[in-house]
XYZ file of C-alpha atoms in Angstrom:
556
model
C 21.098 -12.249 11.427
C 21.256 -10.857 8.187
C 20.970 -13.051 4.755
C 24.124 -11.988 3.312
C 23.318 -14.865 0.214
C 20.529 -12.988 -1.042
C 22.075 -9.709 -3.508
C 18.698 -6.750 -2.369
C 18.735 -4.371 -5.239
C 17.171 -1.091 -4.896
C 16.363 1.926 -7.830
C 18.281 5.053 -6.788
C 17.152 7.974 -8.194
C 19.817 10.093 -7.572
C 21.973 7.910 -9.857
C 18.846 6.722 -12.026
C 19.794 2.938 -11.619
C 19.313 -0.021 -9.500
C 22.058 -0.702 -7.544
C 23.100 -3.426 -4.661
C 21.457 -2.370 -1.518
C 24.577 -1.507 1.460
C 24.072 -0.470 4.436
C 26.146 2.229 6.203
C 26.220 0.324 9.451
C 26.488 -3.510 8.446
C 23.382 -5.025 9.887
C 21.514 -1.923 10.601
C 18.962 0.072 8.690
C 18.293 3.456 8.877
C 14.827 4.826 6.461
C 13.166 7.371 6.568
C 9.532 8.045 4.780
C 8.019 11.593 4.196
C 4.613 11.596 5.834
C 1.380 13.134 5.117
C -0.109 17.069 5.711
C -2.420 15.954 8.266
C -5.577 18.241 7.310
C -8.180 16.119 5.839
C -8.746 12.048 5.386
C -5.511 10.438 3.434
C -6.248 9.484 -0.381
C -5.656 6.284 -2.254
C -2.041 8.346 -3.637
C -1.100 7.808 0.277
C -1.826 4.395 0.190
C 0.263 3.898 -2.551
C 3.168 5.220 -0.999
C 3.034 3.627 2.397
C 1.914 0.436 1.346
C 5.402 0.382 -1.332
C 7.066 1.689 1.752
C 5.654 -1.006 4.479
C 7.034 -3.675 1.885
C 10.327 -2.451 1.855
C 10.357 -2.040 5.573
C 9.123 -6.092 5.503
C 11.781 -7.365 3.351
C 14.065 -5.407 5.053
C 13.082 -7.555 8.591
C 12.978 -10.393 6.698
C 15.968 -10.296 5.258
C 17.195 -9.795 8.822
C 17.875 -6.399 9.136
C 18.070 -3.982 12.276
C 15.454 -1.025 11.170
C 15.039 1.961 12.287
C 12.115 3.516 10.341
C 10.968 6.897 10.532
C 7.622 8.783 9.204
C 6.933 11.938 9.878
C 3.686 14.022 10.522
C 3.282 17.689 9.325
C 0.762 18.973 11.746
C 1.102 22.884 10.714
C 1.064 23.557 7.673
C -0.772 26.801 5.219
C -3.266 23.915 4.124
C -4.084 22.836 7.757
C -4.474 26.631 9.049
C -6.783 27.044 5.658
C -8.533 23.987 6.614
C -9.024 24.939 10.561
C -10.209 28.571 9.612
C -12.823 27.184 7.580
C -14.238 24.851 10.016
C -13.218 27.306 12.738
C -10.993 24.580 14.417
C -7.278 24.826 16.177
C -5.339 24.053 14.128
C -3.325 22.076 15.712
C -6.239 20.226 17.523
C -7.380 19.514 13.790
C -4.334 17.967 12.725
C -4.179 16.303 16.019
C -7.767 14.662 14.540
C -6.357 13.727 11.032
C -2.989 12.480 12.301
C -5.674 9.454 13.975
C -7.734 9.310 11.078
C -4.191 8.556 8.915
C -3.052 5.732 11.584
C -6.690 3.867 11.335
C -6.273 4.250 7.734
C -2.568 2.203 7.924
C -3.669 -0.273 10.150
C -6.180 -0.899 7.953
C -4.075 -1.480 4.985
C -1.865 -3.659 7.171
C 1.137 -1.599 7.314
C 2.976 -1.834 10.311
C 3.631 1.050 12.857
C 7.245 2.674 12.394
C 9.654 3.056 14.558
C 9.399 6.849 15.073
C 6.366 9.151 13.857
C 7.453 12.572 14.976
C 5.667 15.552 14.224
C 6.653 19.404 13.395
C 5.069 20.871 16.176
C 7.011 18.700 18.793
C 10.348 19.391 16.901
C 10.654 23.274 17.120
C 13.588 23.266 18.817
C 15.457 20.809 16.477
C 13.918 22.848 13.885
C 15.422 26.535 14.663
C 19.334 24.740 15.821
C 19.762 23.426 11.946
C 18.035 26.979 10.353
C 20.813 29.001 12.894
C 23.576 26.351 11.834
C 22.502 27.196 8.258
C 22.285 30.562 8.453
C 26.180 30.610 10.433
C 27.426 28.804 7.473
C 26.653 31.551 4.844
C 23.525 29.627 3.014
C 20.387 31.442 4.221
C 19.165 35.591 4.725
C 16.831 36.721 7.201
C 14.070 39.595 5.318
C 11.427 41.198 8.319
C 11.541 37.497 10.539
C 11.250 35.424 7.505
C 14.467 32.906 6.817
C 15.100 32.043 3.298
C 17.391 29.442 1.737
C 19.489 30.756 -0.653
C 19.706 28.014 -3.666
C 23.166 30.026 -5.385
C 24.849 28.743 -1.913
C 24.685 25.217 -3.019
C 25.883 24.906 -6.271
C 24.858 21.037 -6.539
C 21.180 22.225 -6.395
C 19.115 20.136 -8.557
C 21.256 16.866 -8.826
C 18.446 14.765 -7.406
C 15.872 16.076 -9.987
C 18.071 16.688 -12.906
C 16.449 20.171 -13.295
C 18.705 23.269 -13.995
C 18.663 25.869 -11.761
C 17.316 28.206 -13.873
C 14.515 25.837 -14.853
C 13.543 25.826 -11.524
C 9.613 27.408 -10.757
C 9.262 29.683 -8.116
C 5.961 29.233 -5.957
C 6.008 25.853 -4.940
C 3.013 25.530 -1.787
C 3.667 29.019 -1.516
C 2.860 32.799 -3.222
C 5.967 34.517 -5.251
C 8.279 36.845 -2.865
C 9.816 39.644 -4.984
C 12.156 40.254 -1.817
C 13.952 36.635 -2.704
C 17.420 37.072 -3.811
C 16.809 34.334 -5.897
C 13.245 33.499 -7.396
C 14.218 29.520 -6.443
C 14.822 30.699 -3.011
C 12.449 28.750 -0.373
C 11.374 29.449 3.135
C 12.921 27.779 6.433
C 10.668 29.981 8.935
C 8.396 32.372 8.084
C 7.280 34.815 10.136
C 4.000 35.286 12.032
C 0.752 35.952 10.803
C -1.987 37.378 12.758
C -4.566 34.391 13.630
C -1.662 31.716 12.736
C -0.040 29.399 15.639
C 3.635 30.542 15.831
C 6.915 29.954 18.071
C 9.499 32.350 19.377
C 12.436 32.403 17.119
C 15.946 34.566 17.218
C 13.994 35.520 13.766
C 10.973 36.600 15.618
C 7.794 34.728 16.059
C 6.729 31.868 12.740
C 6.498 28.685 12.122
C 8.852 26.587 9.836
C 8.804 26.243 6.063
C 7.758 22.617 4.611
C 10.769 21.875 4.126
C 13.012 22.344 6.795
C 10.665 19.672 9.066
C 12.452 16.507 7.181
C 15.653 17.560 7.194
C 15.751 18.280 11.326
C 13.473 15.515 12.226
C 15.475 13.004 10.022
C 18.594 14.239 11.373
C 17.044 13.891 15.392
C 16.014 10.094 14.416
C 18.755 9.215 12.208
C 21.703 11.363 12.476
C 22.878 13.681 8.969
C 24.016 9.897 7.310
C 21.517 7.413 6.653
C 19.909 4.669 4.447
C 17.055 5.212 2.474
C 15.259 8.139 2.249
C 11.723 7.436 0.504
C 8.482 9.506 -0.865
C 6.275 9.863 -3.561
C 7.474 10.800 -6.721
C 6.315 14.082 -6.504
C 8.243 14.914 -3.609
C 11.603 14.234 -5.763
C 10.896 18.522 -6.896
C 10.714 20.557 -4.908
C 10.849 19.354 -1.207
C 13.266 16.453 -1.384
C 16.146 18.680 -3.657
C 15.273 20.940 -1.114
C 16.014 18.650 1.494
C 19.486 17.890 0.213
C 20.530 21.463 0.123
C 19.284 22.460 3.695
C 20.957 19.277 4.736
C 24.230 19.720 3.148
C 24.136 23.197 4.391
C 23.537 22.485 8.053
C 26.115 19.934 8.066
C 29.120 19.030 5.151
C 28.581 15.413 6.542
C 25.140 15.251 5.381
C 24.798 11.921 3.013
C 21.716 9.815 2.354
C 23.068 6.733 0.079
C 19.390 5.813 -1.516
C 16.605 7.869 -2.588
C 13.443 5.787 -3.162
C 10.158 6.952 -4.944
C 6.820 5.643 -5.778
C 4.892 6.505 -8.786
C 1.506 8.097 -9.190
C -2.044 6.909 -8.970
C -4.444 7.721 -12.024
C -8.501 7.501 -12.028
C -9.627 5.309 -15.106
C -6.633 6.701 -16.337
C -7.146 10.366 -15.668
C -4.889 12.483 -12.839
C -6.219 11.973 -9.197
C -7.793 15.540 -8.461
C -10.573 17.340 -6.263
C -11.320 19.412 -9.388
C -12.143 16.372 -11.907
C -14.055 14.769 -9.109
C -12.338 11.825 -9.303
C -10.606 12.207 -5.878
C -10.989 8.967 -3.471
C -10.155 8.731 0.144
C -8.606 5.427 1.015
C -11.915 5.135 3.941
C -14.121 5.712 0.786
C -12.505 3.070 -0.745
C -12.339 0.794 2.131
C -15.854 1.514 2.951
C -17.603 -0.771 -0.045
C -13.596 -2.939 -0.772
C -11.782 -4.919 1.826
C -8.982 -2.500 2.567
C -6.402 -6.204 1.833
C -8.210 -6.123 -1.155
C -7.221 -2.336 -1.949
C -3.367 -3.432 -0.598
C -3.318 -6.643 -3.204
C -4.588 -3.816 -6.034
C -1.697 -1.944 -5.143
C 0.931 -4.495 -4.971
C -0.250 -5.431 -8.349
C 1.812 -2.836 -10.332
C 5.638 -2.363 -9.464
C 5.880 0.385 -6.878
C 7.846 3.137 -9.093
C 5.126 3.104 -11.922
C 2.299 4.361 -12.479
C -1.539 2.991 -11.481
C -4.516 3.273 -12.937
C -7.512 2.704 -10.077
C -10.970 2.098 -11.575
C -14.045 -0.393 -9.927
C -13.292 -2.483 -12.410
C -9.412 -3.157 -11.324
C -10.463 -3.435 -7.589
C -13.367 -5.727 -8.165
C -10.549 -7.895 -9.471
C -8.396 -7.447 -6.805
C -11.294 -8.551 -4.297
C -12.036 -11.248 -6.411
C -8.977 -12.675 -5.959
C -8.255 -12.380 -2.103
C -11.359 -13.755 -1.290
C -10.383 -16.753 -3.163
C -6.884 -16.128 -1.342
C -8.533 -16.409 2.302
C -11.198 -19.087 1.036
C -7.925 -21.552 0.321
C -6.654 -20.298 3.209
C -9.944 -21.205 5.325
C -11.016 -24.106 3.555
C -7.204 -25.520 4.197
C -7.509 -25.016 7.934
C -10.831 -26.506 8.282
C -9.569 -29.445 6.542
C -6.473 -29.623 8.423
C -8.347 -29.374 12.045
C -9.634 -32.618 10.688
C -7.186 -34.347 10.257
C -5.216 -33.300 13.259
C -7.357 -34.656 15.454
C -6.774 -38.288 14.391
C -5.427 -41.095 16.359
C -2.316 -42.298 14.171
C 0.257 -44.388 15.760
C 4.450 -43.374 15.907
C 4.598 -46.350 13.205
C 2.058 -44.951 10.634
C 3.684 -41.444 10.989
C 7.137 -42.684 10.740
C 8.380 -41.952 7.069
C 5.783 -39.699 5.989
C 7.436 -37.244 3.818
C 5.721 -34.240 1.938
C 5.077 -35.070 -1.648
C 7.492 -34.653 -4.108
C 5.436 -31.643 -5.577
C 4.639 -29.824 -2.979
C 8.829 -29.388 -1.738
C 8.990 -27.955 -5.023
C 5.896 -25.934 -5.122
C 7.596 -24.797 -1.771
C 10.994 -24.199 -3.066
C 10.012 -22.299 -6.237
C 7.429 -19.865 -3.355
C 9.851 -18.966 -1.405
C 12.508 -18.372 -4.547
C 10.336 -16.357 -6.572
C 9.653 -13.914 -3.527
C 13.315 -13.660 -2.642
C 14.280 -13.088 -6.143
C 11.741 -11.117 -7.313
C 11.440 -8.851 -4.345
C 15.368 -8.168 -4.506
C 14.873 -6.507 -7.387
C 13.914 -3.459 -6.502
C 10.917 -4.839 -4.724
C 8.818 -6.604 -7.784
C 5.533 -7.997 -6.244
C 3.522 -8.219 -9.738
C 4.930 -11.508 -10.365
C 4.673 -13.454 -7.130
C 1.021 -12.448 -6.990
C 0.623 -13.484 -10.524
C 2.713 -16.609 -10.445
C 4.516 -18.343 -7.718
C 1.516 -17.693 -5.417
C -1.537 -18.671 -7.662
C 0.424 -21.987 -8.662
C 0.671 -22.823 -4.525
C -3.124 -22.271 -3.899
C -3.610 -24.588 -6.880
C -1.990 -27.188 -5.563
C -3.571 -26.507 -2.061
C -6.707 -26.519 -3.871
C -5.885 -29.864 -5.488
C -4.789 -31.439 -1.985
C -7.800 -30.441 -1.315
C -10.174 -32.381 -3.391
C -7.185 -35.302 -3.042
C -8.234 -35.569 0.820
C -11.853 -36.008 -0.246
C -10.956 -39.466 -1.693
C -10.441 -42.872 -0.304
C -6.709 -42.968 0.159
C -3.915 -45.335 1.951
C -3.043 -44.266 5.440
C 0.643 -42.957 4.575
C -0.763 -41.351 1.273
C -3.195 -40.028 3.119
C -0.569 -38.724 6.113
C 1.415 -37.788 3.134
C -1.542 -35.200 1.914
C -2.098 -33.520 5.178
C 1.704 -32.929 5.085
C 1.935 -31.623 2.089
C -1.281 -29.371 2.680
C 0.050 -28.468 5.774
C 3.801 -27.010 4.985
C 1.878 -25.726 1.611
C -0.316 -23.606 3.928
C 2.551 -22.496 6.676
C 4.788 -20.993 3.500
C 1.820 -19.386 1.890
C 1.312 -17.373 5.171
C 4.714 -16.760 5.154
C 5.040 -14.955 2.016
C 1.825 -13.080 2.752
C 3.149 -12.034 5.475
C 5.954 -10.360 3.549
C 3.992 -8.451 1.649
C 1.456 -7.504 3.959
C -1.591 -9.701 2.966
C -1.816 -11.834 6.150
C -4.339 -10.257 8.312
C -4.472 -10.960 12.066
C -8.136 -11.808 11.962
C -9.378 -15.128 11.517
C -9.905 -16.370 7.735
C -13.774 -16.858 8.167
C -13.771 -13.287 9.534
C -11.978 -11.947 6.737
C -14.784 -13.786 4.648
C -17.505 -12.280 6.333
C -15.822 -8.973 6.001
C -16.209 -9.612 2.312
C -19.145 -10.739 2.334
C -20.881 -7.779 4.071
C -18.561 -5.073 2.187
C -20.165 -7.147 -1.344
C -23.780 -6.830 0.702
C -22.749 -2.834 0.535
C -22.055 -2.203 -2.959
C -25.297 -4.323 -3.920
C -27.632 -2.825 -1.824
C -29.136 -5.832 -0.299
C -29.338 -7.609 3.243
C -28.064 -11.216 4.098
C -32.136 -11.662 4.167
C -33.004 -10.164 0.415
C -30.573 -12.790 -0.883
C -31.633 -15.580 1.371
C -34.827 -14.836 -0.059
C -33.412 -15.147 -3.590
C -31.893 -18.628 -2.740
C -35.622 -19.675 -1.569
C -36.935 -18.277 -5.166
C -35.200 -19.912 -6.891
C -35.309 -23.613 -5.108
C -38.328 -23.397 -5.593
C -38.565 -22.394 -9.180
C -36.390 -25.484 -10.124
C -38.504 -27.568 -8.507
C -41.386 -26.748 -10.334
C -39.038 -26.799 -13.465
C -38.901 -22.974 -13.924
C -35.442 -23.084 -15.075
C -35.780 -20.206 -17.029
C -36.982 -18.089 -13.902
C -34.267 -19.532 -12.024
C -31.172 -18.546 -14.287
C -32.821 -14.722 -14.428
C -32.396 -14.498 -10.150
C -28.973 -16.000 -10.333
C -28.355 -13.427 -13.045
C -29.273 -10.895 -11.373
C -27.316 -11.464 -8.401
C -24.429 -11.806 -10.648
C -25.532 -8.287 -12.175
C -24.815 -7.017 -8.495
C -21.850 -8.754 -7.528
C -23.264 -11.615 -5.555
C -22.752 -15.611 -6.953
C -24.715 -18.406 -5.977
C -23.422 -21.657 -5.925
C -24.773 -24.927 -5.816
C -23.211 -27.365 -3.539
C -24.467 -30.901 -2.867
C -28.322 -30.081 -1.678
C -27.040 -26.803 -0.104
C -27.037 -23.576 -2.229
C -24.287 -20.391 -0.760
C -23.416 -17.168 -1.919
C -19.784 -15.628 -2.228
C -18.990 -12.261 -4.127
C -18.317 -12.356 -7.672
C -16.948 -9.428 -10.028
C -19.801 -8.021 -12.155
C -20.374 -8.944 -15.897
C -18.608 -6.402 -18.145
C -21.670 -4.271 -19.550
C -21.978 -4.186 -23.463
C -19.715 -1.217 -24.965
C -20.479 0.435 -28.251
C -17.873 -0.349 -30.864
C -16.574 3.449 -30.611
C -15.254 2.229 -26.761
C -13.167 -0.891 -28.133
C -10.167 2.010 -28.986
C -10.301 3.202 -25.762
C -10.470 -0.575 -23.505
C -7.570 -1.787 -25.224
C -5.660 1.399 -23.957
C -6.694 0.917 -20.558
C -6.102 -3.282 -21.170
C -2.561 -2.112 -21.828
C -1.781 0.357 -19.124
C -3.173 -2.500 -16.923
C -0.284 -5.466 -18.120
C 1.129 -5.770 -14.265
C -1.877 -5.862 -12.975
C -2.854 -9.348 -10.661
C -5.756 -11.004 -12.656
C -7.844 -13.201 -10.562
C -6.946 -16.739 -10.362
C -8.135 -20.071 -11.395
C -11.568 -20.423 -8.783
C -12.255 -23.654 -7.198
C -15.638 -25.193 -7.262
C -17.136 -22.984 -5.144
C -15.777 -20.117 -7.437
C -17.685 -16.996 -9.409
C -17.294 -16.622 -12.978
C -13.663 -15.391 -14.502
C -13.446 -11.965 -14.117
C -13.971 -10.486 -16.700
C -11.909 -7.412 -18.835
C -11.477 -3.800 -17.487
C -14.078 -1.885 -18.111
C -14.324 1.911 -16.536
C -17.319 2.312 -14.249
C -18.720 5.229 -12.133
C -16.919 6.446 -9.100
C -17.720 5.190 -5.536
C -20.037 7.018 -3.626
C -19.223 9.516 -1.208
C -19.094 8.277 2.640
């Protein structure tokens, strides 16, 4: 059943405002999400989009809606026959490849499975009805078995994008025809080439244009009216103005009510590209940073502006769900405890959760209603809400450690209890709840920390044995230096009771030259929304410390 008290806003960028989220059909959701070009691994830009997109689809179920959510695959393509003739590949076998390569990648990040993924080369037939309906209806030409749109048809061309018609650049994805009536003119099937996969058409044999996939496969799915329509933000020109025109032109009761769009990603505050070198996959990412980890970074920044990755920012991010899952774990431990005790129906009668906790709670669960009802605003409950709740789980904690009446103590595990069953809740939500175990998500950590340093569970064992034994013969100086350099590595020891352990720690900002200070405080300020590690319990690394750029992470 739907929460018709809570007012879901949404940005719109066809109207450039937020506006009160209705559905067509009351109850019902209908969204659809442009996929990825399956040629090659997905990049950290995809994770930003289907990670802002898996949220939405969340709140959305949470909020009680029916959904119906559609991502597409484009499995031919002039990249993936580019790609496939250089590795001398099918290309449809190699998209095939990639298409599996992009679902590990999502499960991964925790985003859940849609309802539909269709792809192009299973859609042909949907494909060629709407280019035939468009072509009956006076919007497209046929030149030698290629089908163009004709933008002068549809005179509301470029209402999505704001851009004027004549503004418009000619060559998007594709090489200039001079036999376009119009240069602004786009494909919907173009016609065979020898050595390219093709279909029979009334056009002759080809393939379809970029475009034309969405607008069929959306329509198969979803009908011509629907929801949400999503994408990156550089899909608002060409291919989703585009969209709307073939649309329109196939059928007059074509109508999508929202159009939703995610901003870019930026390299230490550089563009994202092959040529600069600064181009990440999200497995080459995921390969030295907990891919939660690389989810939390993400969820850090609104979804519709911009973010800046750097090691640095990530580091940060890891920092601070290991602390997550190490509240998390250390609550459950305690709790199995407890719950194994022998208390009678009298001594549990009465027990209430503590006064603060109900409105640790109440303010949780408000702050991710509120804040993710407008227009989807995770910054703050992973900055505030949710770092005051593991506090006070924290605190319970230590509270359960002391000598305590029996109902105070009842009281505690409670408290800790409720505490811990809304926290997952709201993870949940957002995508942070993983279906492993706590201690495994540790150890996954722990070994991705043992990665990026370079050393075994064994070199740092070692290290712990150094230095016992260095303070017991008073060599405190020789001591400090091996904890130091762990730290210098990303690896903190900590000294608990007469037992010394090791957690993963972000490493100690390097000394800039004063020319740099200029340039941090830039990259401090691009950074505002970003989710700074938390308070640490006692078993805690340093703060983390400010952003500092580092060097890329090494290939795969």
């Amino acid at each position: 059943m739907v929460n018709e008290k809570i007012e879901f806003q949404v940005y719109n960028t066809m109207t450039k405002q937020k506006e009160v989220f209705i559905p067509k059909e009351p109850g019902k959701v209908k969204l659809y999400v442009c996929g990825v070009t399956s040629y090659d691994f997905s990049h950290i830009g995809h994770a930003r989009a289907y990670v802002a997109f898996d949220v939405l689809y969340r709140y959305l179920k949470y909020l009680g809606y029916d959904v119906v959510y559609v991502r597409n695959f484009t499995d031919v393509d002039d990249k993936i026959i580019k790609r496939a003739n250089e590795t001398g590949e099918d290309p449809i076998a190699l998209s095939g490849r990639f298409c599996q390569e992009f679902l590990k990648d999502m499960d991964d990040l925790q985003c859940l499975l849609p309802t539909h993924q269709p792809r192009v080369t299973d859609h042909m037939e949907q494909i060629k009805e709407m280019i035939a309906k468009i072509i009956t209806n006076g919007c497209a030409y046929t030149i030698d078995g290629d089908v163009y749109f004709s933008v002068d048809s549809f005179p509301e061309y470029g209402r999505l994008s704001g851009r004027k018609l004549e503004d418009n650049r000619a060559g998007e994805r594709v090489a200039v025809d001079s036999r376009k009536r119009n240069a602004a003119d786009f494909a919907l099937w173009k016609a065979a080439k020898p050595g390219e996969p093709s279909w029979e058409s009334p056009w002759g044999p080809g393939r379809p244009g970029w475009h034309i996939e969405c607008s069929a496969m959306s329509a198969q799915y979803l009908t011509h009216s629907f929801d949400i329509h999503g994408g990156g933000m550089d899909l608002t020109f060409p291919h989703h103005e585009n969209e709307i025109a073939q649309s329109c032109a196939a059928c007059r009761e074509s109508n999508i009510s929202y159009w939703m769009h995610n901003g870019f990603v930026t390299i230490d505050d550089e563009k994202m590209s092959k040529s600069l070198g600064n181009f990440f996959t999200i497995r080459e990412v995921t390969r030295l940073y907990h891919p939660i980890a690389l989810r939390y970074f993400l969820l850090g920044m609104h979804y519709r502006s911009p973010v800046n990755y750097s090691i640095s920012q990530i580091e940060i991010a890891s920092e601070s769900v290991f602390y997550l899952y190490q509240t998390l774990h250390d609550c459950e431990e305690a709790l199995s405890v407890f719950q194994q005790g022998t208390e009678t129906e009298t001594e549990v009668r009465g027990v209430r959760v503590s006064p603060q906790a109900q409105e640790c709670i109440k303010k949780l669960r408000n702050e991710l209603e509120t804040k993710l009802s407008d227009d989807l605003h995770t910054p703050t409950i992973l900055n505030a809400a949710l770092q005051e709740a593991l506090r006070l789980m924290n605190s319970s904690l230590n509270m359960l450690k002391k000598k305590q009446q029996k109902k105070q103590q009842l009281s505690a595990v409670l408290s800790l209890a409720e505490l811990l069953k809304e926290v997952k809740a709201v993870l949940d939500v957002l995508g942070l709840l993983s279906s492993s175990t706590c201690a495994e998500v540790l150890q996954q950590f722990k070994e991705r920390a043992l990665k990026r340093a370079e050393l075994t569970e064994e070199d740092i064992l070692h290290a712990i044995e150094e230095r016992t034994l260095a303070r017991k013969n008073k060599e405190f100086a020789r001591s400090d230096q091996i904890r130091s350099d762990l730290v210098a590595k990303g690896i903190a020891l900590m000294d608990i009771g007469t037992e010394t352990v090791w957690r993963p720690c972000v490493k100690p900002e390097p000394e800039q030259p004063a020319a740099a200070a200029q340039q941090e405080q830039s990259a401090a300020a691009a950074q505002k929304e970003q989710p700074v590690a938390p308070s640490q319990p006692k078993t805690s690394a340093a703060a983390p410390q400010k952003e500092q750029p580092a060097a890329p992470l090494q290939q795969e």
